[in-house]
Short mmCIF file of C-alpha atoms in Angstrom, two decimals:
data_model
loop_
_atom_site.label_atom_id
_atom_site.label_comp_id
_atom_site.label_asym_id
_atom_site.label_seq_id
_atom_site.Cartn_x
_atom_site.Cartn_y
_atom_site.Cartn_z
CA UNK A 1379 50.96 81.77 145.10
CA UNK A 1380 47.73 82.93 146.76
CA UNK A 1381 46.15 86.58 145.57
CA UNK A 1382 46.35 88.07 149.23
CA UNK A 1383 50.44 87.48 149.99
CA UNK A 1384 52.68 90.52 149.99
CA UNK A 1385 55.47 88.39 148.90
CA UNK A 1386 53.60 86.68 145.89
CA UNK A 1387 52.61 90.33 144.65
CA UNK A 1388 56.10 91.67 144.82
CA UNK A 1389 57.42 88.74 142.65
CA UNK A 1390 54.12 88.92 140.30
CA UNK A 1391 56.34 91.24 137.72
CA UNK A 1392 59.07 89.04 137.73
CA UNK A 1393 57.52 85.85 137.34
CA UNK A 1394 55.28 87.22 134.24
CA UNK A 1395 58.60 88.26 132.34
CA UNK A 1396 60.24 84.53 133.35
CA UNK A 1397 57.23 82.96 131.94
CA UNK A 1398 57.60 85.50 128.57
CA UNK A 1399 61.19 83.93 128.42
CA UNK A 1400 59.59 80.52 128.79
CA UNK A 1401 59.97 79.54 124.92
CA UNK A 1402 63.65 81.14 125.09
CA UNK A 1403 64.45 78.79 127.69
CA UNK A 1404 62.73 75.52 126.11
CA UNK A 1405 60.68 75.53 129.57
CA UNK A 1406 57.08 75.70 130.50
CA UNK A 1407 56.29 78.20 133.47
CA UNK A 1408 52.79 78.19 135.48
CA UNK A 1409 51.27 79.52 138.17
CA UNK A 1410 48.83 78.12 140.32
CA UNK A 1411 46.04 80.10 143.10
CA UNK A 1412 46.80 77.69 146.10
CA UNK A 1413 43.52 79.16 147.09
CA UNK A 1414 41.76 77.88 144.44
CA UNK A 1415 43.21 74.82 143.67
CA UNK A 1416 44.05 73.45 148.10
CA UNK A 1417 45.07 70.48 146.85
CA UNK A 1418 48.02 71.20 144.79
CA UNK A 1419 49.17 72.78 147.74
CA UNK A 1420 48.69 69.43 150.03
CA UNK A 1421 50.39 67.62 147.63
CA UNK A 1422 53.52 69.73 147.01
CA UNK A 1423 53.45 70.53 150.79
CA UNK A 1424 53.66 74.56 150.42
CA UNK A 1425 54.39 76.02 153.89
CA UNK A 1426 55.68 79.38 152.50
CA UNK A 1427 54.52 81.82 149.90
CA UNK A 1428 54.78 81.90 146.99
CA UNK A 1429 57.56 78.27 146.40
CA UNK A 1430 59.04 77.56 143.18
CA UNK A 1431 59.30 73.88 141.79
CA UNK A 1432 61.37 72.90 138.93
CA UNK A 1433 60.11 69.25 137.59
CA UNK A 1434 62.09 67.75 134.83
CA UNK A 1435 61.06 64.38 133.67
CA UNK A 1436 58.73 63.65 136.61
CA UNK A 1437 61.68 64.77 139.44
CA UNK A 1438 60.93 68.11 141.57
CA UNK A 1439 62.99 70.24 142.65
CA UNK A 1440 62.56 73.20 145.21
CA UNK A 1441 63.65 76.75 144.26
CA UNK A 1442 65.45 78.36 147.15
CA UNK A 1443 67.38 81.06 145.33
CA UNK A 1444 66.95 84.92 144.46
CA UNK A 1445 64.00 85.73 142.88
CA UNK A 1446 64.94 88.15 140.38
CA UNK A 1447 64.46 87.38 136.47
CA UNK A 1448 68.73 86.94 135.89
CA UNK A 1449 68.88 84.57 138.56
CA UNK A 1450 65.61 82.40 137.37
CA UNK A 1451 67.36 82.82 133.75
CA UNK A 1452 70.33 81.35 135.10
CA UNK A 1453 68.92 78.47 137.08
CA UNK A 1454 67.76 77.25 133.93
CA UNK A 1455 70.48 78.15 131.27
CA UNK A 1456 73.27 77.28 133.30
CA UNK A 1457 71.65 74.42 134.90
CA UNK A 1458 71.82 74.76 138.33
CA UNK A 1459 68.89 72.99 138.99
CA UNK A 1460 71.38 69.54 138.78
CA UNK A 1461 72.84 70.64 142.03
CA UNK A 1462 69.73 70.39 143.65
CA UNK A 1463 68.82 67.65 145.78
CA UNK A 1464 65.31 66.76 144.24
CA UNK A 1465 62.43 66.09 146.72
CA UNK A 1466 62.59 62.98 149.15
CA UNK A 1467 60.10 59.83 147.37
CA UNK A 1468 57.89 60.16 149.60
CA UNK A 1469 57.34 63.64 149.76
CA UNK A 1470 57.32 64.12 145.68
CA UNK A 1471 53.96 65.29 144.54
CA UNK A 1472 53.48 62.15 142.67
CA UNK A 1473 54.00 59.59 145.85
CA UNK A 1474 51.04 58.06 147.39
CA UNK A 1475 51.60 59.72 150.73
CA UNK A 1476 50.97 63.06 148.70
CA UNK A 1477 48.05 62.20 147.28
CA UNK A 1478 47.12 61.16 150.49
CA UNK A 1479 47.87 64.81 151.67
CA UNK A 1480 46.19 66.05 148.29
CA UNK A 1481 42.90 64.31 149.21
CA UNK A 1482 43.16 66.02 152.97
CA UNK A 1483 42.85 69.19 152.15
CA UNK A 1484 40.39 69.14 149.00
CA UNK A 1485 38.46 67.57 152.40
CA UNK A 1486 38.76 70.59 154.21
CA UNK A 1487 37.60 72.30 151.42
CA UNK A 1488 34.10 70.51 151.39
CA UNK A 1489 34.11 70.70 155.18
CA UNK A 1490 34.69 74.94 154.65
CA UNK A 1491 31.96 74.77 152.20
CA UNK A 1492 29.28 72.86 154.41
CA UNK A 1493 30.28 74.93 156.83
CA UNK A 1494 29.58 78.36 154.80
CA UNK A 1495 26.27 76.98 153.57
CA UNK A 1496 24.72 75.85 157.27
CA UNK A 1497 26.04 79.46 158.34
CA UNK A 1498 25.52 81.64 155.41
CA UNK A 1499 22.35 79.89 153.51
CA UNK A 1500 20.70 78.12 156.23
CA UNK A 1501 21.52 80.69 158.54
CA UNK A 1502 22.29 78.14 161.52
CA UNK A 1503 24.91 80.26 164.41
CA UNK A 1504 28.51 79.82 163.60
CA UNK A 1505 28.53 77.18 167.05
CA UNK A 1506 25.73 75.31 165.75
CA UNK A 1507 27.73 74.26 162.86
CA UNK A 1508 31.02 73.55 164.75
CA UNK A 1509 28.55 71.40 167.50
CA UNK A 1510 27.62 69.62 164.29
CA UNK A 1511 31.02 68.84 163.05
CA UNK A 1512 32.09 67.93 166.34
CA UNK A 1513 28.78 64.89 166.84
CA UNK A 1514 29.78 64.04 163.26
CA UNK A 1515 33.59 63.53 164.12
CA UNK A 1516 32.62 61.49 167.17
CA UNK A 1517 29.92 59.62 165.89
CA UNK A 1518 32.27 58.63 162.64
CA UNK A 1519 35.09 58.07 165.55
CA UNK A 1520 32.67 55.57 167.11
CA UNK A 1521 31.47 53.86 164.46
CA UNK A 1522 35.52 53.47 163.28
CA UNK A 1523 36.37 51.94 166.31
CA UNK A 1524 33.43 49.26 166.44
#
C-alpha cells in the first residue's frame, strides 16, 4: 500500500479488521508502505495499488478477488488460495531475478536521495543535478565498455 492511494485508503478499514481476525484464522497479516520500504515493491513486482499476497510455506500467491472482510475470511477458511496458480519461479520474491529487481529500486532510492541533497542542501539547480547524473551514467557507460 502507499499512504497517498485512494484505493489503499478505502480498503484501510477492512484490512485492519482481517488482520484482528488474523489469530482466528491461524494466519499472520502485514502491511507494508511501498514508499518506505521500494524494494519490497521491486521484488514482489507491485504495478497496482494496494496487491495482496498470500505466502504459505515459501509459495506466493496473488490476491485478485473482492476485497471485503467475508471474502478475505473465506479465501482463507475455505481455502481458496489452492486454486491459485502461485507466482512463476522466476518472478517469486525469493528468485534471484527479484532480488535483482529488489536491489534496482533501493538504487533509485539513493539516486532520489543524492539527488534531493545536491538540490535541496547544496542548493545546485534541479538541471545541474540531472547534467550530473547524466556525465556519471556515461562516464560509468564508458568505463563498462573498456
Amino acid at each position: 500500500y502507499a499512504p497517498w492511494c485512494p484505493a489503499c485508503q478505502q480498503i484501510e478499514a477492512t484490512w485492519e479488521s482481517f488482520a484482528k481476525e488474523s489469530g482466528r484464522l491461524g494466519i499472520t497479516v502485514g502491511k507494508v508502505d511501498v514508499t518506505q520500504e521500494p524494494g519490497l515493491s521491486g521484488r514482489f513486482f507491485v504495478t497496482t495499488l494496494p496487491t495482496i499476497y498470500h505466502a504459505n510455506d515459501g509459495v506466493f500467491r496473488r490476491y485478485r478477488g473482492s476485497r471485503t472482510l467475508e471474502d478475505l475470511q473465506s479465501y482463507i477458511l475455505e481455502r481458496k488460495w489452492e486454486a491459485v496458480e502461485p507466482v512463476a519461479g522466476w518472478k517469486s520474491p525469493s528468485s534471484i531475478m527479484m532480488h535483482g529487481m529488489a536491489g534496482l529500486f533501493h538504487f533509485s532510492g539513493w539516486i532520489r536521495q543524492i539527488h534531493n541533497y545536491l538540490t535541496g542542501t547544496l542548493g545546485v539547480h534541479v538541471w545541474v543535478s540531472y547534467a550530473i547524473f547524466i556525465l556519471a551514467t556515461l562516464l560509468i557507460g564508458l568505463f563498462l565498455g573498456l
